[in-house]
Protein backbone atom coordinates (compact mmCIF):
# COMPACT_ATOMS: atom_id res chain seq x y z
CA MET A 1 15.18 20.02 5.08
CA GLN A 2 13.90 20.54 1.72
CA MET A 3 13.97 17.45 0.48
CA ILE A 4 12.56 16.48 2.84
CA THR A 5 9.79 18.23 2.38
CA ARG A 6 9.52 17.65 -1.05
CA PHE A 7 9.84 13.58 -0.25
CA SER A 8 7.04 14.51 2.24
CA LEU A 9 5.08 16.11 -0.59
CA TYR A 10 5.62 13.09 -2.95
CA GLY A 11 3.78 10.77 -0.37
CA PHE A 12 1.32 13.70 -0.15
CA LEU A 13 0.21 13.96 -3.82
CA LYS A 14 0.71 10.18 -3.57
CA ASN A 15 -2.04 9.83 -1.92
CA LEU A 16 -4.48 11.97 -3.04
CA ASN A 17 -5.86 9.18 -5.47
CA PHE A 18 -9.52 10.41 -4.78
CA SER A 19 -10.65 6.95 -5.47
CA GLU A 20 -8.83 4.52 -2.84
CA PRO A 21 -11.67 4.93 0.09
CA PHE A 22 -14.39 4.43 -3.45
CA LEU A 23 -12.92 1.68 -6.23
CA ILE A 24 -14.72 -1.24 -3.86
CA LEU A 25 -18.48 0.52 -3.83
CA PHE A 26 -17.14 1.72 -7.76
CA TYR A 27 -16.57 -1.77 -8.77
CA LEU A 28 -20.24 -3.18 -7.23
CA SER A 29 -21.66 -0.15 -8.56
CA ILE A 30 -21.45 -1.12 -11.69
CA GLY A 31 -22.73 -5.13 -11.23
CA LEU A 32 -19.51 -6.45 -10.51
CA ASN A 33 -19.68 -9.15 -7.77
CA PHE A 34 -16.93 -10.13 -5.27
CA LEU A 35 -14.97 -12.96 -7.17
CA GLN A 36 -15.23 -10.54 -10.33
CA ILE A 37 -13.42 -8.22 -8.37
CA GLY A 38 -11.52 -10.47 -7.03
CA ILE A 39 -9.95 -11.79 -10.36
CA LEU A 40 -9.27 -7.78 -11.02
CA VAL A 41 -7.33 -7.90 -7.33
CA SER A 42 -5.59 -11.36 -8.64
CA PHE A 43 -5.22 -9.43 -12.00
CA GLN A 44 -3.12 -6.45 -10.95
CA ASN A 45 -0.90 -8.45 -8.93
CA ILE A 46 -0.08 -10.77 -11.37
CA CYS A 47 1.50 -7.48 -13.47
CA VAL A 48 2.84 -5.97 -10.65
CA ASN A 49 4.77 -9.16 -10.27
CA LEU A 50 6.13 -9.42 -13.96
CA MET A 51 6.83 -5.98 -13.97
CA GLU A 52 7.90 -5.96 -10.07
CA ILE A 53 11.98 -6.63 -9.56
CA PRO A 54 12.93 -5.94 -13.60
CA SER A 55 11.42 -2.13 -12.51
CA GLY A 56 13.05 -2.14 -9.26
CA ALA A 57 16.66 -3.24 -11.87
CA LEU A 58 16.08 -0.85 -14.02
CA ALA A 59 15.58 2.09 -11.26
CA ASP A 60 18.59 1.57 -9.87
CA ILE A 61 20.63 0.80 -12.71
CA TYR A 62 19.39 3.67 -15.53
CA GLY A 63 17.97 6.48 -13.08
CA ARG A 64 15.30 6.07 -9.96
CA LYS A 65 13.53 9.33 -10.91
CA SER A 66 12.68 8.36 -14.46
CA ALA A 67 11.34 5.38 -13.46
CA MET A 68 9.43 7.35 -10.57
CA ILE A 69 7.82 9.77 -13.37
CA PHE A 70 7.06 7.10 -15.58
CA SER A 71 5.23 5.43 -12.56
CA LEU A 72 3.02 8.61 -12.33
CA LEU A 73 2.32 9.12 -16.15
CA SER A 74 1.13 5.17 -15.90
CA TYR A 75 -1.04 5.97 -12.70
CA ILE A 76 -2.28 9.34 -15.16
CA THR A 77 -3.11 6.98 -18.43
CA ALA A 78 -5.17 4.92 -15.74
CA PHE A 79 -7.45 7.04 -14.21
CA ALA A 80 -8.47 7.93 -17.26
CA ILE A 81 -9.39 4.54 -18.79
CA PHE A 82 -11.30 4.18 -15.20
CA SER A 83 -13.25 7.56 -15.79
CA PHE A 84 -14.72 6.12 -19.12
CA THR A 85 -15.28 2.28 -18.46
CA GLU A 86 -18.80 0.87 -18.84
CA SER A 87 -17.94 -2.50 -18.37
CA TYR A 88 -15.53 -5.41 -16.95
CA PRO A 89 -13.29 -6.27 -20.16
CA PRO A 90 -11.63 -2.44 -19.98
CA LEU A 91 -11.09 -2.52 -16.36
CA PHE A 92 -8.51 -4.85 -17.19
CA ALA A 93 -6.29 -2.43 -19.71
CA ALA A 94 -7.08 0.19 -16.45
CA VAL A 95 -5.97 -2.24 -13.74
CA PHE A 96 -2.92 -2.68 -16.11
CA PHE A 97 -1.91 0.50 -16.24
CA PHE A 98 -2.48 1.66 -12.93
CA SER A 99 0.14 -2.04 -11.98
CA ILE A 100 2.98 -0.41 -14.24
CA GLY A 101 2.81 2.61 -11.50
CA GLU A 102 2.92 0.18 -8.49
CA ALA A 103 5.72 -1.75 -10.38
CA PHE A 104 7.98 1.18 -11.14
CA ARG A 105 7.46 3.10 -7.28
CA THR A 106 7.61 0.69 -5.12
CA GLY A 107 11.30 0.65 -3.52
CA THR A 108 12.37 3.10 -5.27
CA HIS A 109 11.33 6.36 -3.48
CA LYS A 110 12.73 5.07 -0.44
CA ALA A 111 15.53 3.65 -1.85
CA MET A 112 16.22 7.73 -2.65
CA ILE A 113 14.98 8.53 1.31
CA PHE A 114 18.27 6.39 2.37
CA ASP A 115 20.20 7.08 -0.28
CA TRP A 116 19.26 11.20 0.58
CA LEU A 117 19.63 9.92 4.64
CA ARG A 118 23.61 7.71 3.78
CA GLN A 119 25.03 11.61 2.02
CA ASN A 120 23.81 13.26 5.18
CA ASN A 121 24.73 11.27 7.80
CA ARG A 122 21.82 10.89 9.21
CA MET A 123 21.38 7.18 8.62
CA ASP A 124 21.03 6.76 12.58
CA GLU A 125 17.32 8.76 12.14
CA LYS A 126 16.58 6.49 8.94
CA THR A 127 13.19 4.83 10.90
CA LYS A 128 12.18 8.65 12.43
CA VAL A 129 12.40 10.39 8.90
CA TYR A 130 11.15 7.21 6.77
CA GLY A 131 8.27 7.45 9.33
CA PHE A 132 7.75 11.22 9.38
CA THR A 133 7.31 11.63 5.35
CA ARG A 134 5.40 8.12 4.95
CA SER A 135 2.93 10.86 7.89
CA TRP A 136 2.12 13.04 4.65
CA SER A 137 1.24 10.49 2.73
CA LYS A 138 -1.64 9.60 5.09
CA TYR A 139 -1.98 13.30 5.55
CA GLY A 140 -2.73 13.47 1.82
CA SER A 141 -5.35 10.23 2.16
CA ALA A 142 -6.75 12.04 5.17
CA VAL A 143 -7.52 15.58 2.68
CA SER A 144 -8.48 12.88 -0.10
CA VAL A 145 -10.97 11.25 1.49
CA ILE A 146 -12.82 14.53 2.27
CA ILE A 147 -12.48 15.44 -1.43
CA SER A 148 -13.74 12.09 -2.79
CA THR A 149 -16.34 12.43 -0.50
CA SER A 150 -17.70 16.12 -1.38
CA ILE A 151 -17.15 14.26 -5.31
CA ILE A 152 -19.48 11.94 -4.57
CA ILE A 153 -22.20 13.87 -2.91
CA PHE A 154 -22.11 16.61 -5.26
CA SER A 155 -22.01 14.42 -8.62
CA LYS A 156 -23.54 11.61 -7.55
CA ASP A 157 -20.72 9.77 -9.81
CA TYR A 158 -18.41 7.57 -8.74
CA ARG A 159 -16.53 8.17 -12.15
CA TRP A 160 -15.69 11.61 -11.56
CA ILE A 161 -12.88 10.50 -8.18
CA PHE A 162 -10.85 8.97 -11.31
CA ILE A 163 -11.15 12.37 -13.20
CA PHE A 164 -10.47 14.92 -10.25
CA SER A 165 -7.20 12.43 -9.18
CA ILE A 166 -4.92 13.67 -12.21
CA ILE A 167 -4.64 16.66 -10.82
CA PRO A 168 -2.82 15.88 -8.15
CA TYR A 169 -0.35 13.33 -9.73
CA ILE A 170 1.15 15.76 -12.57
CA THR A 171 1.95 17.72 -10.17
CA GLY A 172 3.14 14.94 -8.52
CA VAL A 173 5.90 14.15 -11.98
CA TRP A 174 7.16 18.41 -11.57
CA ASN A 175 7.63 17.45 -7.96
CA ILE A 176 9.96 14.64 -8.85
CA ALA A 177 11.34 16.16 -12.04
CA CYS A 178 12.57 18.94 -9.23
CA TYR A 179 15.36 15.69 -6.76
CA PRO A 180 18.31 16.60 -7.50
CA GLU A 181 20.18 14.49 -10.65
CA TYR A 182 22.54 12.45 -7.71
CA LEU A 183 19.49 10.81 -6.25
CA ASN A 184 18.31 9.26 -10.06
CA ASN A 185 21.33 7.33 -9.24
CA LYS A 186 22.15 6.25 -12.45
CA GLN A 187 24.82 3.66 -12.81
CA LYS A 188 24.72 3.10 -16.75
CA GLN A 189 24.15 5.42 -19.64
CA LYS A 190 23.15 2.82 -22.10
CA MET A 191 20.75 0.40 -21.40
CA SER A 192 21.59 -4.13 -21.93
CA ILE A 193 19.13 -6.99 -21.05
CA LYS A 194 21.93 -8.78 -19.60
CA GLU A 195 23.57 -6.17 -17.37
CA ILE A 196 19.44 -5.70 -15.80
CA PHE A 197 19.48 -9.97 -15.52
CA ILE A 198 22.66 -10.23 -13.62
CA HIS A 199 21.83 -7.55 -11.04
CA THR A 200 17.98 -9.05 -10.60
CA PHE A 201 19.65 -12.19 -10.58
CA GLY A 202 21.59 -11.10 -7.83
CA SER A 203 19.58 -9.28 -6.33
CA ILE A 204 17.23 -12.75 -6.02
CA LYS A 205 19.87 -14.64 -5.12
CA LYS A 206 20.69 -12.46 -2.15
CA THR A 207 17.43 -12.65 -1.22
CA PHE A 208 17.04 -16.59 -0.71
CA VAL A 209 20.34 -16.65 0.83
CA GLU A 210 20.86 -14.45 3.55
CA LYS A 211 18.54 -15.72 5.99
CA ARG A 212 17.58 -12.45 7.87
CA ILE A 213 16.13 -10.47 4.41
CA ARG A 214 14.18 -14.13 3.43
CA ASN A 215 12.52 -14.46 7.12
CA LEU A 216 11.88 -10.27 6.94
CA ILE A 217 10.06 -11.01 2.85
CA ILE A 218 8.33 -14.02 4.27
CA LYS A 219 6.45 -11.82 7.21
CA SER A 220 5.54 -9.16 4.76
CA MET A 221 4.19 -11.58 2.57
CA GLY A 222 1.52 -12.60 4.54
CA PHE A 223 1.19 -9.66 6.91
CA GLU A 224 0.65 -6.78 4.61
CA GLY A 225 -0.46 -9.42 1.76
CA VAL A 226 -3.52 -9.99 4.05
CA PHE A 227 -4.53 -6.49 5.36
CA ASP A 228 -4.11 -5.45 1.43
CA VAL A 229 -7.13 -7.94 1.26
CA THR A 230 -9.22 -7.40 3.87
CA LYS A 231 -8.90 -3.52 3.45
CA GLY A 232 -11.17 -3.37 0.20
CA TYR A 233 -14.03 -5.10 2.57
CA LEU A 234 -14.35 -2.00 4.78
CA GLN A 235 -16.31 -0.56 2.03
CA PRO A 236 -18.98 -2.91 1.91
CA ILE A 237 -19.38 -2.49 5.75
CA LEU A 238 -19.41 0.98 5.81
CA GLN A 239 -22.10 0.49 3.14
CA ALA A 240 -24.12 -1.22 5.78
CA GLU A 241 -23.71 0.66 8.51
CA ALA A 242 -24.39 3.60 5.75
CA ILE A 243 -28.11 2.03 5.09
CA VAL A 244 -28.78 2.48 8.44
CA LEU A 245 -27.97 5.86 9.08
CA ALA A 246 -30.23 6.93 5.68
CA ALA A 247 -33.05 4.79 7.19
CA LEU A 248 -32.59 7.01 10.14
CA PHE A 249 -32.40 10.47 8.77
CA THR A 250 -33.94 9.48 5.32
CA LEU A 251 -31.31 10.46 3.06
CA PRO A 252 -30.11 8.88 0.15
CA GLU A 253 -28.13 5.81 0.20
CA LYS A 254 -25.41 6.87 -2.01
CA GLU A 255 -24.96 10.15 -0.19
CA SER A 256 -24.79 8.11 3.09
CA THR A 257 -22.45 5.87 1.84
CA ALA A 258 -20.31 8.98 0.81
CA ILE A 259 -20.09 10.26 4.64
CA VAL A 260 -19.80 7.34 6.58
CA VAL A 261 -17.02 5.91 4.25
CA GLY A 262 -15.55 9.47 4.60
CA VAL A 263 -15.70 10.29 8.15
CA VAL A 264 -14.21 6.96 8.91
CA TYR A 265 -10.88 7.13 6.51
CA PHE A 266 -10.65 10.64 7.76
CA ILE A 267 -10.33 9.17 11.00
CA LEU A 268 -8.14 6.03 10.18
CA HIS A 269 -6.05 8.32 7.98
CA LEU A 270 -5.37 10.95 10.57
CA ILE A 271 -4.45 7.64 13.26
CA SER A 272 -2.20 6.28 10.93
CA ALA A 273 -0.44 10.11 9.75
CA GLU A 274 0.24 9.54 13.67
CA ALA A 275 1.28 6.16 14.15
CA SER A 276 3.76 6.50 10.99
CA LYS A 277 5.80 9.67 13.10
CA ARG A 278 6.15 7.86 16.05
CA ALA A 279 7.01 4.59 14.70
CA HIS A 280 10.17 5.18 16.50
CA ILE A 281 9.06 5.77 19.75
CA PHE A 282 7.07 2.00 19.00
CA GLN A 283 10.00 0.97 17.68
CA GLU A 284 12.20 1.75 21.25
CA LYS A 285 9.81 0.37 23.75
CA PHE A 286 11.12 -3.00 22.66
CA ASP A 287 14.58 -4.15 23.30
CA SER A 288 14.65 -6.20 19.62
CA ASP A 289 13.01 -4.88 16.02
CA LYS A 290 12.32 -8.57 16.11
CA ASN A 291 10.04 -8.38 18.98
CA ALA A 292 8.36 -5.28 17.66
CA ILE A 293 7.10 -7.66 15.17
CA ARG A 294 6.46 -10.20 16.91
CA PHE A 295 3.96 -8.35 18.71
CA MET A 296 2.24 -6.46 15.65
CA ILE A 297 1.34 -10.57 13.42
CA LEU A 298 0.09 -11.47 17.25
CA ALA A 299 -2.17 -8.13 16.99
CA ALA A 300 -3.21 -8.61 13.73
CA PHE A 301 -4.40 -12.13 14.20
CA ILE A 302 -6.75 -10.70 16.64
CA LEU A 303 -7.58 -7.37 14.80
CA THR A 304 -9.15 -10.15 12.33
CA PHE A 305 -10.69 -12.89 14.10
CA THR A 306 -12.40 -9.52 16.35
CA SER A 307 -13.58 -8.32 13.01
CA SER A 308 -14.73 -11.41 11.62
CA ALA A 309 -17.03 -12.03 15.32
CA GLY A 310 -18.13 -8.44 14.20
CA ILE A 311 -19.51 -9.10 11.34
CA TYR A 312 -20.64 -12.37 11.46
CA PHE A 313 -22.87 -11.12 15.02
CA LYS A 314 -23.79 -7.83 12.70
CA PHE A 315 -21.99 -5.80 15.82
CA PHE A 316 -20.32 -3.93 12.36
CA ILE A 317 -19.35 -0.96 15.37
CA ALA A 318 -17.13 -3.46 16.48
CA ALA A 319 -15.77 -4.86 12.90
CA ILE A 320 -14.50 -1.60 11.85
CA THR A 321 -13.06 -0.65 15.12
CA ALA A 322 -11.01 -3.45 14.76
CA TYR A 323 -10.41 -2.05 11.17
CA ILE A 324 -8.94 0.83 12.01
CA ILE A 325 -6.81 -0.38 14.87
CA TYR A 326 -5.46 -2.63 12.15
CA TYR A 327 -4.68 0.11 9.96
CA LEU A 328 -2.73 1.71 13.41
CA ILE A 329 -0.36 -0.74 13.26
CA GLN A 330 0.18 -1.91 9.71
CA ASN A 331 1.50 2.36 10.39
CA LEU A 332 4.03 1.46 12.83
CA TRP A 333 4.77 -2.09 10.82
CA ARG A 334 5.82 -0.46 7.45
CA PRO A 335 8.43 2.10 8.86
CA ILE A 336 10.71 -0.12 10.99
CA LEU A 337 10.49 -3.26 8.58
CA VAL A 338 11.47 -0.93 5.60
CA ALA A 339 14.49 0.37 7.47
CA GLN A 340 15.94 -2.82 9.11
CA TYR A 341 16.00 -4.07 4.70
CA ASP A 342 18.49 -0.88 4.29
CA ASP A 343 20.59 -2.43 7.25
CA LEU A 344 20.81 -6.18 5.07
CA ALA A 345 21.17 -4.06 1.50
CA GLU A 346 23.55 -2.47 -0.41
CA SER A 347 22.57 0.47 -1.48
CA SER A 348 23.63 -0.26 -5.36
CA GLU A 349 20.58 -2.89 -4.73
CA GLN A 350 18.10 -1.27 -2.51
CA ALA A 351 15.16 -0.57 -5.56
CA THR A 352 15.78 -3.90 -6.47
CA ILE A 353 15.72 -5.75 -2.77
CA LEU A 354 12.56 -3.18 -1.77
CA SER A 355 11.07 -4.27 -4.84
CA ILE A 356 11.34 -8.41 -4.45
CA GLU A 357 9.56 -7.55 -0.48
CA SER A 358 6.76 -6.12 -2.20
CA GLN A 359 6.42 -8.87 -5.18
CA ALA A 360 6.12 -11.32 -2.49
CA LYS A 361 3.94 -9.41 -0.83
CA THR A 362 1.50 -8.90 -4.48
CA ILE A 363 1.96 -12.97 -4.96
CA GLY A 364 -0.05 -13.70 -1.61
CA ILE A 365 -2.74 -11.09 -2.32
CA THR A 366 -2.98 -12.60 -5.84
CA LEU A 367 -3.37 -16.61 -4.29
CA LEU A 368 -5.77 -14.93 -1.90
CA ALA A 369 -7.93 -12.15 -3.43
CA PRO A 370 -10.27 -14.88 -5.71
CA VAL A 371 -10.35 -17.31 -2.74
CA ALA A 372 -11.45 -14.54 -0.46
CA GLY A 373 -13.91 -13.48 -3.03
CA TYR A 374 -15.54 -16.65 -3.74
CA LEU A 375 -15.95 -17.02 -0.03
CA ALA A 376 -17.42 -13.41 0.73
CA ASP A 377 -19.40 -14.10 -2.23
CA THR A 378 -20.60 -17.68 -1.66
CA TYR A 379 -20.61 -17.70 2.74
CA GLY A 380 -20.22 -14.08 4.04
CA ILE A 381 -17.56 -11.35 4.02
CA SER A 382 -16.82 -13.19 7.68
CA VAL A 383 -15.78 -16.42 6.62
CA SER A 384 -12.96 -14.81 4.46
CA MET A 385 -11.75 -13.07 7.72
CA ILE A 386 -11.38 -16.25 9.61
CA LEU A 387 -8.90 -17.77 6.60
CA PHE A 388 -7.58 -14.71 7.03
CA ALA A 389 -7.12 -14.55 10.49
CA GLY A 390 -5.64 -18.08 10.92
CA LEU A 391 -2.80 -17.27 8.44
CA MET A 392 -1.76 -14.74 10.82
CA LEU A 393 -1.92 -17.12 13.64
CA ILE A 394 0.22 -19.04 11.49
CA LEU A 395 2.74 -16.77 11.00
CA TRP A 396 2.90 -15.77 14.26
CA LEU A 397 4.22 -18.82 15.26
CA TYR A 398 6.48 -19.21 12.40
CA SER A 399 8.04 -15.47 13.35
CA ILE A 400 8.15 -16.94 16.79
CA SER A 401 10.00 -19.83 15.57
CA ARG A 402 12.69 -18.32 13.89
CA GLU A 403 15.90 -17.31 15.22
CA GLU A 404 17.89 -14.44 13.47
């Protein structure tokens, strides 16, 4: 139980990223448009793509604890650069270090959890345990919203949210350092470029050759790629609602925006935490994981279409509600999907294959973000959302046409 607490603490501290609910608003506040933001998002995902699979291989071969600590230190560097940036070019440096943090984190911590479950003969609980630890990530996000909202109200400057984010990440480094050494799972003492490539390309080959892994990755690429791009549009929608609130109660616009964004994200993360914790119960409602995944993809299509209609007709409450439900569905999706990768991959290659899955998702984001940003700037956010709804419909048709 002590290790489950430490796993949960990692997720809690990692999600005390106070900039997350306000990052798009920070970009807009320093004069960026949606196209520039889309380019930054694409740059981030290109960087993650270049480092993602080798980082997973490095973690598998040379130590997962070491990779996680390096990841958290990279995040800290990114927050420091963000806090002092006043123009567009330096943002690329901040995003680069943030990308290193993302690349060395994705898949690695999940692989450590599954290793611990395997060593303790608890693999039949993997969806339940991963869902529980992931729920604490969402509780961290909920607490983060309260703190970040308070920071903005009292400081009236978005930059402080990056400075304060450094504190929990330093604590996160200490927490990972306390993990038992056997979870480091270091296979080699001396680094060899040849071995990294052999391990990496062996995992890539398995990903493309094995039909079930390939289909899982395609579904993840579509579902989570769309989710990651669309969630950025929630902040401007909330800002539009905040302007109405400011007019009604004669409040300053920035403070009104902080309150509205804070309240919605707080509710959103609490709901998400409960969804993640109960993913295994949701899973049991279906006769197979495949049907559960198909249901969630169809739900995502309906929700993105509803959100687009709500934005177009300026019925923002409907758009916001659809976003919140999408968040809930995504937190049911993730534990179920990740548990399936454990069924299909060997322990020694899990971090690499989970990194490949994450890379596939970032490829989708890299392609979608600038296009969506251009459509949002030129025709409005509702048109971008229609594009996403169409993609989710195609993904659902793909999922029902596959026999696994």
